[in-house]
mmCIF file of C-alpha atoms (C1' of nucleotides) and ligand atoms in Angstrom:
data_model
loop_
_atom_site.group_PDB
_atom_site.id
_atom_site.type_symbol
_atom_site.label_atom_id
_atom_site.label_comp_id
_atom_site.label_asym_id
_atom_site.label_seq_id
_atom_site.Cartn_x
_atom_site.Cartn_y
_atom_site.Cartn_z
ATOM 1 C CA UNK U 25 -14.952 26.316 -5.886
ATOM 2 C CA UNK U 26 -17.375 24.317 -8.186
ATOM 3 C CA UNK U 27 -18.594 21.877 -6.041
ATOM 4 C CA UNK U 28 -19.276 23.497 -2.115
ATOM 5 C CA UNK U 29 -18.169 20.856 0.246
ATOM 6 C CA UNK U 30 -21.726 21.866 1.052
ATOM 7 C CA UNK U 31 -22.866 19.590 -1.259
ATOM 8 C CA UNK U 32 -20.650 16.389 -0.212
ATOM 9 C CA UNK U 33 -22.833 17.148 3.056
ATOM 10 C CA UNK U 34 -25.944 16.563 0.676
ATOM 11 C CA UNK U 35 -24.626 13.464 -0.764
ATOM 12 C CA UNK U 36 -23.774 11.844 2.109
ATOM 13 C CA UNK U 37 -27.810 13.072 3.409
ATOM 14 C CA UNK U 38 -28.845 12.133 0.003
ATOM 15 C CA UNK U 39 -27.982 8.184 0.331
ATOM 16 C CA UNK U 40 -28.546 7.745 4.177
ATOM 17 C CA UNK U 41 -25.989 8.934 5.991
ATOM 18 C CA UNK U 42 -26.596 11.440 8.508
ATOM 19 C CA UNK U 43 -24.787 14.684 9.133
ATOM 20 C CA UNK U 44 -22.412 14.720 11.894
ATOM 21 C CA UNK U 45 -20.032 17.624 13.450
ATOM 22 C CA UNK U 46 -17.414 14.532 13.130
ATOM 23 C CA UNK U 47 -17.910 14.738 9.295
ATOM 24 C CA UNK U 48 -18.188 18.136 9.179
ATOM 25 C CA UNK U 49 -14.936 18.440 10.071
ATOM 26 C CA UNK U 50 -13.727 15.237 7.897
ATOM 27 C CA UNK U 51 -15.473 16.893 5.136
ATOM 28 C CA UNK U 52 -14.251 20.467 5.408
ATOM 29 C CA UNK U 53 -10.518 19.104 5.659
ATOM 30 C CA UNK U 54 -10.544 17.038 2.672
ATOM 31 C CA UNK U 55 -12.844 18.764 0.704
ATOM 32 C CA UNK U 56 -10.779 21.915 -1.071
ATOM 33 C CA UNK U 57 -7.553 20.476 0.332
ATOM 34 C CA UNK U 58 -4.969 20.858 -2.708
ATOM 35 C CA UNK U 59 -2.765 17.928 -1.672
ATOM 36 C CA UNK U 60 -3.164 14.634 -1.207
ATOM 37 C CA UNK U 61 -3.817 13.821 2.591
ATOM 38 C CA UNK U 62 -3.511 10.429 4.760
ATOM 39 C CA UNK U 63 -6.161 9.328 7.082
ATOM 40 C CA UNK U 64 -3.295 10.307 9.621
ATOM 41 C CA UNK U 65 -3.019 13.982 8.479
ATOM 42 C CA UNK U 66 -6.829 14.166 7.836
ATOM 43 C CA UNK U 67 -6.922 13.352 11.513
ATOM 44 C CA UNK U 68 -4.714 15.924 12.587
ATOM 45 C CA UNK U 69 -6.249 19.001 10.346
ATOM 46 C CA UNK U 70 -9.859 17.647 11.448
ATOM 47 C CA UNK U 71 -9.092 17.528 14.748
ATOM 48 C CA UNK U 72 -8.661 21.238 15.060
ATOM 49 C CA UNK U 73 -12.150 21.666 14.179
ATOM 50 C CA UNK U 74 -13.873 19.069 15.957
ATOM 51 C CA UNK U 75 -11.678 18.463 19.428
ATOM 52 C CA UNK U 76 -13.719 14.859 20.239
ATOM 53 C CA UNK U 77 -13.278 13.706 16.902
ATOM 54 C CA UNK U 78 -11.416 9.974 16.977
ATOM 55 C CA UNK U 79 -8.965 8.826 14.789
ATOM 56 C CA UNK U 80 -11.544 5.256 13.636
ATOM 57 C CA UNK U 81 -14.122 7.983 12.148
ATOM 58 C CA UNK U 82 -11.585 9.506 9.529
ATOM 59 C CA UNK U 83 -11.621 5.977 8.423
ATOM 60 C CA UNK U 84 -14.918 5.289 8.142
ATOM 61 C CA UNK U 85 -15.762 8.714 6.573
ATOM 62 C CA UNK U 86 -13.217 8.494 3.741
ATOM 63 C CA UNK U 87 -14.628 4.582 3.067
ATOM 64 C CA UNK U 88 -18.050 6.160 2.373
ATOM 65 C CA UNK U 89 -16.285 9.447 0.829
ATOM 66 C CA UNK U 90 -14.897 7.196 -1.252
ATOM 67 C CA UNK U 91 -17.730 5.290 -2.076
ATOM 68 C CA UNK U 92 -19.599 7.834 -3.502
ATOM 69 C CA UNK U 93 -17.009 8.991 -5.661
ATOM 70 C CA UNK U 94 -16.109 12.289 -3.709
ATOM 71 C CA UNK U 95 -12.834 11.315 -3.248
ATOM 72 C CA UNK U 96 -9.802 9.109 -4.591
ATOM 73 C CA UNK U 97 -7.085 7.213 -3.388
ATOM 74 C CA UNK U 98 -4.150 8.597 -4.688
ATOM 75 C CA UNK U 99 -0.902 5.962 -5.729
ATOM 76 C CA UNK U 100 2.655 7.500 -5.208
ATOM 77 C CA UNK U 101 5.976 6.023 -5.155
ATOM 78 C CA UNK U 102 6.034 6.515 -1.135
ATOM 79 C CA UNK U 103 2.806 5.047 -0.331
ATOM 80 C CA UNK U 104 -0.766 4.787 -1.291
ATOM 81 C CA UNK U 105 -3.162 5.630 1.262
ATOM 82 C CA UNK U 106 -3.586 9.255 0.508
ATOM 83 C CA UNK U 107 -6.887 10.718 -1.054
ATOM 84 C CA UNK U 108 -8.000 14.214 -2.428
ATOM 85 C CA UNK U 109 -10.981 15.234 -4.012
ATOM 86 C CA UNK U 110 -12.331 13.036 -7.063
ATOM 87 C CA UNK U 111 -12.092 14.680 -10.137
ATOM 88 C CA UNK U 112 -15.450 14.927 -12.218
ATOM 89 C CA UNK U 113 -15.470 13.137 -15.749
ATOM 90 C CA UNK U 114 -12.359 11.534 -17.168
ATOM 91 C CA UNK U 115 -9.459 12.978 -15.551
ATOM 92 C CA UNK U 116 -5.886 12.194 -14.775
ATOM 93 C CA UNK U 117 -3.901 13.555 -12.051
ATOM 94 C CA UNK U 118 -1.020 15.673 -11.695
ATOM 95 C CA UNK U 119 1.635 15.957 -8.940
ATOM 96 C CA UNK U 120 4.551 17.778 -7.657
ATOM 97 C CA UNK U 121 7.486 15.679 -6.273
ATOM 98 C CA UNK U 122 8.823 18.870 -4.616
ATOM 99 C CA UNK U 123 5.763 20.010 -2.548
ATOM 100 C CA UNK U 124 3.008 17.354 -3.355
ATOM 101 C CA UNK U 125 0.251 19.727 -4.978
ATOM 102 C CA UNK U 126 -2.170 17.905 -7.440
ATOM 103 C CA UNK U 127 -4.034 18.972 -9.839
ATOM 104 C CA UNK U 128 -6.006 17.159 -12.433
ATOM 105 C CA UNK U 129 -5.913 17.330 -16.271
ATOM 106 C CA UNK U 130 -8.156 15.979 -18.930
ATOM 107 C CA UNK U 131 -7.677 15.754 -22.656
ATOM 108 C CA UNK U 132 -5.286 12.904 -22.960
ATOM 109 C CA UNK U 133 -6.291 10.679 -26.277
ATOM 110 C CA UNK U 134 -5.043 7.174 -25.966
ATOM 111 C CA UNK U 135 -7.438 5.309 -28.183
ATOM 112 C CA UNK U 136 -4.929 4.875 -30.613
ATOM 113 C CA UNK U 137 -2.482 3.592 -28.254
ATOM 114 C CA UNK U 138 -4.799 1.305 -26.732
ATOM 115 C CA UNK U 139 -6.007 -0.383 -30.456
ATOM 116 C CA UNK U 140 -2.735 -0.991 -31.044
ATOM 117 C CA UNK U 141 -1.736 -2.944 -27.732
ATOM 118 C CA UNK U 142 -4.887 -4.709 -28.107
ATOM 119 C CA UNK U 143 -4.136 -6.045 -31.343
ATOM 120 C CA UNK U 144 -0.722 -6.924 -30.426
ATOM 121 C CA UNK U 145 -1.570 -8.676 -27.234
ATOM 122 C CA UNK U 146 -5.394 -10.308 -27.795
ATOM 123 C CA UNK U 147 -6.029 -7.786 -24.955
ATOM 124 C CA UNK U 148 -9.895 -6.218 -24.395
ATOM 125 C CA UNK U 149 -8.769 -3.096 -22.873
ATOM 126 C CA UNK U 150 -10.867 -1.758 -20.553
ATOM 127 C CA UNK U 151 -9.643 1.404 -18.665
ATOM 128 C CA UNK U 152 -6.530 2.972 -18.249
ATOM 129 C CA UNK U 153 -4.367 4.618 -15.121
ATOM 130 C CA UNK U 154 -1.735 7.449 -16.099
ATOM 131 C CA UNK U 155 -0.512 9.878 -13.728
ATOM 132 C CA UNK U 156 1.699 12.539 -14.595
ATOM 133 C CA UNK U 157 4.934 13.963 -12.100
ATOM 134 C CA UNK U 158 7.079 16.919 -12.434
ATOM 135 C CA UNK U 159 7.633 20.091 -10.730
ATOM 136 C CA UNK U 160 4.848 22.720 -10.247
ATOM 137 C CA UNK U 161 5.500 26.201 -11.477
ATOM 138 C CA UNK U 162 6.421 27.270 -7.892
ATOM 139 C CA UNK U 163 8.803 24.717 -7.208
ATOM 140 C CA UNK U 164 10.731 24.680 -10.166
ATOM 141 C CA UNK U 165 12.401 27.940 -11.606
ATOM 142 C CA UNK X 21 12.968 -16.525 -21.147
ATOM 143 C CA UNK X 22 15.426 -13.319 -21.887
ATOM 144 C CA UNK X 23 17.081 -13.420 -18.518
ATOM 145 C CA UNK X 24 17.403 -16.731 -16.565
ATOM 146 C CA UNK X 25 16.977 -16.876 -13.204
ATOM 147 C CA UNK X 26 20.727 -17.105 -12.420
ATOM 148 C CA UNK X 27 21.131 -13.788 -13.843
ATOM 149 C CA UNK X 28 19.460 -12.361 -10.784
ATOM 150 C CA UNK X 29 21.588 -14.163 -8.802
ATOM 151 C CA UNK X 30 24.456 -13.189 -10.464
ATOM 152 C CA UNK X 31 23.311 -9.486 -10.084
ATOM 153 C CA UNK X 32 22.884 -9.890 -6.244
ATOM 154 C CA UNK X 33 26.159 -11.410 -6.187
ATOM 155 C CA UNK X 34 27.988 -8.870 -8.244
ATOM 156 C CA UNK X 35 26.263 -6.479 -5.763
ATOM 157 C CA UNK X 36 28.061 -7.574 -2.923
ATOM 158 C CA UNK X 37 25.458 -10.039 -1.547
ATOM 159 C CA UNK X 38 25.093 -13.454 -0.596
ATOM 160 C CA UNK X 39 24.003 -16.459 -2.452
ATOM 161 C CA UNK X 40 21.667 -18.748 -0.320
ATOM 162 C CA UNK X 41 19.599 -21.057 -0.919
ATOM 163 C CA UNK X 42 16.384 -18.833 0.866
ATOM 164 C CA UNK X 43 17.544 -16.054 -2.188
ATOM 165 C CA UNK X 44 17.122 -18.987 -4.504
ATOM 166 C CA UNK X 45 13.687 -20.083 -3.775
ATOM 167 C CA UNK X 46 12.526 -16.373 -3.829
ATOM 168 C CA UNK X 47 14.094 -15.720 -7.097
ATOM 169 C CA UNK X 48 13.029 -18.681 -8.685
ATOM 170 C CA UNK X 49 9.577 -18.188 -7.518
ATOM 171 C CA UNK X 50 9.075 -14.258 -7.940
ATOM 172 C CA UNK X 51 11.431 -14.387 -11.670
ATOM 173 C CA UNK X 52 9.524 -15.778 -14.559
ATOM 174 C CA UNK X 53 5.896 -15.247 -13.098
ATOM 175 C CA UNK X 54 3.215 -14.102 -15.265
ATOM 176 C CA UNK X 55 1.243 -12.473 -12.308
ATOM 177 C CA UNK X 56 1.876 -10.151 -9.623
ATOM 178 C CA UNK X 57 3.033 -11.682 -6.544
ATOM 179 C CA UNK X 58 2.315 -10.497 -2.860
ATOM 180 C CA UNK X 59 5.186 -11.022 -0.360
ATOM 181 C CA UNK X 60 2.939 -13.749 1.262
ATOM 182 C CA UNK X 61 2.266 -15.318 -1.806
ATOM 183 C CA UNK X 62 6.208 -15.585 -2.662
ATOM 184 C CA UNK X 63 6.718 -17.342 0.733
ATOM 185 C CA UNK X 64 4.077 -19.672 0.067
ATOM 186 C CA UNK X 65 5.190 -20.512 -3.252
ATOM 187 C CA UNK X 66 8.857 -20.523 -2.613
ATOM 188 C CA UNK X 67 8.838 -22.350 0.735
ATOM 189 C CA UNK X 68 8.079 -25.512 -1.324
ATOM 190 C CA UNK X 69 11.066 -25.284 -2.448
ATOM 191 C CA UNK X 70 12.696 -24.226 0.750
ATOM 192 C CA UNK X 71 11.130 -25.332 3.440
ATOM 193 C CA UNK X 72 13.352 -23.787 6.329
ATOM 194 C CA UNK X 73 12.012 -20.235 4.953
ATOM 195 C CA UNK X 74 11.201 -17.559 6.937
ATOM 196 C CA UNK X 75 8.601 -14.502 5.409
ATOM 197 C CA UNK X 76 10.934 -12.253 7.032
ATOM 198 C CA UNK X 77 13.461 -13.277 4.456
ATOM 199 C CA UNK X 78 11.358 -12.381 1.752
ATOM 200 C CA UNK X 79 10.540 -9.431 2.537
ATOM 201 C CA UNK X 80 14.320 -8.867 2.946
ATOM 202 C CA UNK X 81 14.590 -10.270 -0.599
ATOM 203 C CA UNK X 82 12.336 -8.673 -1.981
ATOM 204 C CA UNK X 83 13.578 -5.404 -0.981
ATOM 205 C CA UNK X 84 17.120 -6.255 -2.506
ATOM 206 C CA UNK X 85 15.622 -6.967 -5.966
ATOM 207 C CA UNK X 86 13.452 -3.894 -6.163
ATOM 208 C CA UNK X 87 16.483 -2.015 -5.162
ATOM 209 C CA UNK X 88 18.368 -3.397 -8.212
ATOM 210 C CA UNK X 89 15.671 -2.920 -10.505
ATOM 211 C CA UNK X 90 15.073 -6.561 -11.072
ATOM 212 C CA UNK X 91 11.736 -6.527 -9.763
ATOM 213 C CA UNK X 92 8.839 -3.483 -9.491
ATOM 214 C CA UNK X 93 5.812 -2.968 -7.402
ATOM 215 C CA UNK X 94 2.238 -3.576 -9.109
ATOM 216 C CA UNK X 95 -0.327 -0.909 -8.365
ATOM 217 C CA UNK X 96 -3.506 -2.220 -8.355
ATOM 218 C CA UNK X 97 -7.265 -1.111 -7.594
ATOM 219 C CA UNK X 98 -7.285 -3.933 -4.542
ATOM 220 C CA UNK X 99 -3.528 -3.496 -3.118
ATOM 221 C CA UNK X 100 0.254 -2.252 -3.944
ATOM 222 C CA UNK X 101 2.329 -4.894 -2.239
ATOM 223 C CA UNK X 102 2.520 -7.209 -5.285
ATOM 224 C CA UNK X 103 5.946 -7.484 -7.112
ATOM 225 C CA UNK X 104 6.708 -8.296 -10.831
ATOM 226 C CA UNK X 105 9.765 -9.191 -13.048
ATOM 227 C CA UNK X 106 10.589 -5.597 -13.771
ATOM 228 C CA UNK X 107 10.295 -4.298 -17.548
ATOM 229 C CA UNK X 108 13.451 -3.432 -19.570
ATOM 230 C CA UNK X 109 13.816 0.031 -20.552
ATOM 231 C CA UNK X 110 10.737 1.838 -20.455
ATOM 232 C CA UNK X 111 7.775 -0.099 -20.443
ATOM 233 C CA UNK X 112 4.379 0.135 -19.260
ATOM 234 C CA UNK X 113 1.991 -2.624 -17.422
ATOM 235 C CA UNK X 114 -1.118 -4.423 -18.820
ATOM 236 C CA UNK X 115 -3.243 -6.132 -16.986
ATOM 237 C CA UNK X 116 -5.577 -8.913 -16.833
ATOM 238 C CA UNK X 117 -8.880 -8.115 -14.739
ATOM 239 C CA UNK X 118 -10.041 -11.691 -14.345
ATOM 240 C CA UNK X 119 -6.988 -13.630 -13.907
ATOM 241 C CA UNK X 120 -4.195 -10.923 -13.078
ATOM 242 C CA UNK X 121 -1.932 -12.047 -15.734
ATOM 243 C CA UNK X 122 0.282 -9.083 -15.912
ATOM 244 C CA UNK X 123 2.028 -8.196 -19.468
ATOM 245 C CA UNK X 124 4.379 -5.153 -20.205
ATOM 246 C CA UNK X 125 3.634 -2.859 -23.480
ATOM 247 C CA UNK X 126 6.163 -0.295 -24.609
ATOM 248 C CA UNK X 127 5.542 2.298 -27.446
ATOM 249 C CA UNK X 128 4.073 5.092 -25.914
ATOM 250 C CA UNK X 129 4.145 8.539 -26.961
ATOM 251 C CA UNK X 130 2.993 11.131 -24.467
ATOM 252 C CA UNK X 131 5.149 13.463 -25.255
ATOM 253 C CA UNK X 132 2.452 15.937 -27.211
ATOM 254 C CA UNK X 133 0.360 15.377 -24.115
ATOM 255 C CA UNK X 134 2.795 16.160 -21.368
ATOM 256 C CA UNK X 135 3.994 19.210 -23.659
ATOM 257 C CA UNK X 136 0.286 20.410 -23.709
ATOM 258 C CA UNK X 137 -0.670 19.644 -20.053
ATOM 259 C CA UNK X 138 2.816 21.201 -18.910
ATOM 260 C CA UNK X 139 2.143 24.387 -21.355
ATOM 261 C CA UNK X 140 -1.311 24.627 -19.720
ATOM 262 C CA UNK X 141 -0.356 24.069 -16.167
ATOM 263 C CA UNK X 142 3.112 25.571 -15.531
ATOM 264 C CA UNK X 143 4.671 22.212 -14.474
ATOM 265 C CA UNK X 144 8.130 20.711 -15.619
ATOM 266 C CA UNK X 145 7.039 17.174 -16.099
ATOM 267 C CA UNK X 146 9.244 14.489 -14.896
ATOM 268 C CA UNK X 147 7.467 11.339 -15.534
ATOM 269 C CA UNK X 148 4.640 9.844 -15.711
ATOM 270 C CA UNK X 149 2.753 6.128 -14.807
ATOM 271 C CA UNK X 150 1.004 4.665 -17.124
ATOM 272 C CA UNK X 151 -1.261 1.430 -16.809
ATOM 273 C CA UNK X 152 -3.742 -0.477 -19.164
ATOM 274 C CA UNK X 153 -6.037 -2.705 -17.352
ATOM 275 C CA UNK X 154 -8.729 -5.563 -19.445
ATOM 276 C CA UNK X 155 -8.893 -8.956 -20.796
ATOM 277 C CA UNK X 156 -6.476 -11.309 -21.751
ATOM 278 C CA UNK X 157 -7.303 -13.565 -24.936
ATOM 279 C CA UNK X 158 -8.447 -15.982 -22.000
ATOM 280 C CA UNK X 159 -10.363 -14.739 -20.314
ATOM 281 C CA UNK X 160 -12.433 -12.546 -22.907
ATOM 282 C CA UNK X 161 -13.725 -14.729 -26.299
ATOM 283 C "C1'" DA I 2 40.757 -28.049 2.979
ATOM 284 C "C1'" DT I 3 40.290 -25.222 7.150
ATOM 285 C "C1'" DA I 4 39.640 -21.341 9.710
ATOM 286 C "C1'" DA I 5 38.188 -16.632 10.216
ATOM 287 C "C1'" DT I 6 34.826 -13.130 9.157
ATOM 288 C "C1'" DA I 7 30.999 -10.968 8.377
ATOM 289 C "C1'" DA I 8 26.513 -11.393 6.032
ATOM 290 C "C1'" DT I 9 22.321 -13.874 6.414
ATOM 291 C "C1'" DT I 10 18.946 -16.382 8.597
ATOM 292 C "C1'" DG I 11 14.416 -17.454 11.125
ATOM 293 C "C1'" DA I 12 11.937 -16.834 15.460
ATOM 294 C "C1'" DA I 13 10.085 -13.752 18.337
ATOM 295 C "C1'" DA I 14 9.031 -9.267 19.622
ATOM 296 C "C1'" DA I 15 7.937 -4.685 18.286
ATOM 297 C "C1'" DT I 16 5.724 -1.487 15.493
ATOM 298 C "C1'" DG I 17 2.248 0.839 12.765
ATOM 299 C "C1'" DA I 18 -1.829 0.956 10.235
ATOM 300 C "C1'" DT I 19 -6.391 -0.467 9.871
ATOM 301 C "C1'" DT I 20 -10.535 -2.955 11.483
ATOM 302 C "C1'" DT I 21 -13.691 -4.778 14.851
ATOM 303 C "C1'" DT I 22 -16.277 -4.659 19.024
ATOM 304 C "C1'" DC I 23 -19.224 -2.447 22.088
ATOM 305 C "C1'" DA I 24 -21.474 0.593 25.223
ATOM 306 C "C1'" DT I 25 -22.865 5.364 24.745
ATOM 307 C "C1'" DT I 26 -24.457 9.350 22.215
ATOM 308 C "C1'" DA I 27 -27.022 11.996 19.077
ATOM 309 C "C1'" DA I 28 -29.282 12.697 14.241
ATOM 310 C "C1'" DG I 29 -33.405 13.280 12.246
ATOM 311 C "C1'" DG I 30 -37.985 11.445 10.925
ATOM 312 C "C1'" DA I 31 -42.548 10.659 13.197
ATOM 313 C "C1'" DT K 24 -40.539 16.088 21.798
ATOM 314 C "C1'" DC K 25 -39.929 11.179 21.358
ATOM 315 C "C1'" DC K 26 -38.116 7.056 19.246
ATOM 316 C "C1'" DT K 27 -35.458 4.517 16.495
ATOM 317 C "C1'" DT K 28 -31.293 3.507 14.811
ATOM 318 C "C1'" DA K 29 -27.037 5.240 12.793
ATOM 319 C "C1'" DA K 30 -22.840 7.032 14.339
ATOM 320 C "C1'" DT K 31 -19.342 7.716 17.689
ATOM 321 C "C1'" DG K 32 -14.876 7.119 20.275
ATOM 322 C "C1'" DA K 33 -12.159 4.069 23.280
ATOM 323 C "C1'" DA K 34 -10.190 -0.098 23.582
ATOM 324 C "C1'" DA K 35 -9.068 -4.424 21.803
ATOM 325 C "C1'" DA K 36 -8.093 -7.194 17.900
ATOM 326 C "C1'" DT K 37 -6.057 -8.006 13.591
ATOM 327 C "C1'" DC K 38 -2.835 -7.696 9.875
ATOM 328 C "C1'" DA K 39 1.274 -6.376 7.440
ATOM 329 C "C1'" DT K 40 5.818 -5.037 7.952
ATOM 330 C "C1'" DT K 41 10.113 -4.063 10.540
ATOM 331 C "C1'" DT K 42 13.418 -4.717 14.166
ATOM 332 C "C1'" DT K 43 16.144 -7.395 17.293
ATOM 333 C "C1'" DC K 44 19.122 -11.065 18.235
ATOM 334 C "C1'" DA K 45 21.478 -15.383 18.750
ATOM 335 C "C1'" DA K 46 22.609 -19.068 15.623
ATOM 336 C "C1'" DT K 47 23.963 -20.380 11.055
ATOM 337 C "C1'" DT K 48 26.310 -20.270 6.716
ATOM 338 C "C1'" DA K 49 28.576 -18.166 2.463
ATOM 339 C "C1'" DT K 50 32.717 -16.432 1.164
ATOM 340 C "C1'" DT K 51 37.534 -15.002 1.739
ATOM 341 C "C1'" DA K 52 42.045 -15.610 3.443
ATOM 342 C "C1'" DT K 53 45.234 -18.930 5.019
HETATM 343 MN MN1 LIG D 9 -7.402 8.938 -19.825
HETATM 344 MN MN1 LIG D 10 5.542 5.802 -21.186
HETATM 345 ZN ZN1 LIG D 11 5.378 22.000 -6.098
HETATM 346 ZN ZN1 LIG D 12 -6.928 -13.117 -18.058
#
DNA sequence: ATAATAATTGAAAATGATTTTCATTAAGGA
DNA sequence: TCCTTAATGAAAATCATTTTCAATTATTAT
């Protein structure tokens, strides 16, 4: 583990937020978590830590989870309202369509892509989305 | 314009379904648009054109194109419910930050990449999503 | 052209996800 | 420990989407 979910605790100290068992539990779920989850299913997993938890605080912890760049929403064909961990730097994301495991990759070079379709279309390109789906090693062979 | 309009009614016809004139607004409005549209936004549009309209439909229209490939879902930082022309063959989306104009790119060549990433990670990759996001000639200059 | 049929329609109701409201609780600095 | 104020959960409200259903209409068979 590089980042302790520890320190997401310190982060959310660090910019005003105050520590709660409710985001405790929030925290520990998402945090480490190697598949994208729903607010729904961080609910659920949470909920077995922190019994009074309710439902309205997963929301409201992912918003500011999200806000400082802990975590990311994640866009699949079946919906968009998961989230898992942020990746640090430039990174692109990974999943399995068998079992749903991310993982994150870095090194892609598009620059050379991106002059060209900017001097075919007029376009400034600013930033760029690409997400990669296959099979992980587990679920295929 | 490659396709007309009428081809996508032809398609839902060939397909076993129903020209109306609620199909026609929707088509006309949704086909040939330069930006992303939101099922509320196609009703809007098309009920000028059809007044008796009902959102339900478009949804239910909606849903018919996207199952023949005429029309794909736009990902986008703010929302996924907005629909586009779909690209031929494979094609990748640019868009417009300021004004949402949406344009398609092709000539991509991941294949080094996914090789490496799939080499490094164990996976069998499938596919991927790709998305350039900037400004048009517009709205930069 | 007419009639028969089955798909399509829009309104209304139902559903499901997310947000807002609000009285109560509890974190954490003084 | 006390005080202030952020955070909480329940309930209600909102918003997008789907389902239900009786009426309508496109298409096929006559
Ligand atoms: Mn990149
Ligand atoms: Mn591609
Ligand atoms: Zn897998
Ligand atoms: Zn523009």
């Amino acid at each position: 583990m590089i980042t302790p979910s520890e320190t997401w605790l310190e982060q959310l100290h660090d910019n005003g937020y105050r520590i709660t068992a409710a985001r405790r539990a929030v925290v520990d779920t998402v945090f480490g978590s190697t598949h994208a989850l729903t607010p729904s299913e961080v609910f659920d997993t949470a909920r077995k830590k922190y019994r009074a938890l309710g439902l309205v605080t997963v929301y409201r912890t992912l918003e500011k989870l999200e806000e400082l760049h802990l975590i990311q929403r994640v866009h699949q064909p079946l919906g968009c309202q998961a989230f898992i961990s942020a990746g640090h730097g430039h990174q692109h994301l990974l999943l399995c369509q068998q079992c749903g495991q991310v993982e994150f990759f870095e090194g892609d070079d598009l620059d050379a892509l991106t002059k060209s379709i900017a001097r075919k279309t007029g376009y400034q390109i600013q930033e760029h989305w690409l997400q990669l789906f296959g099979l992980c090693a587990n679920c295929h062979s």
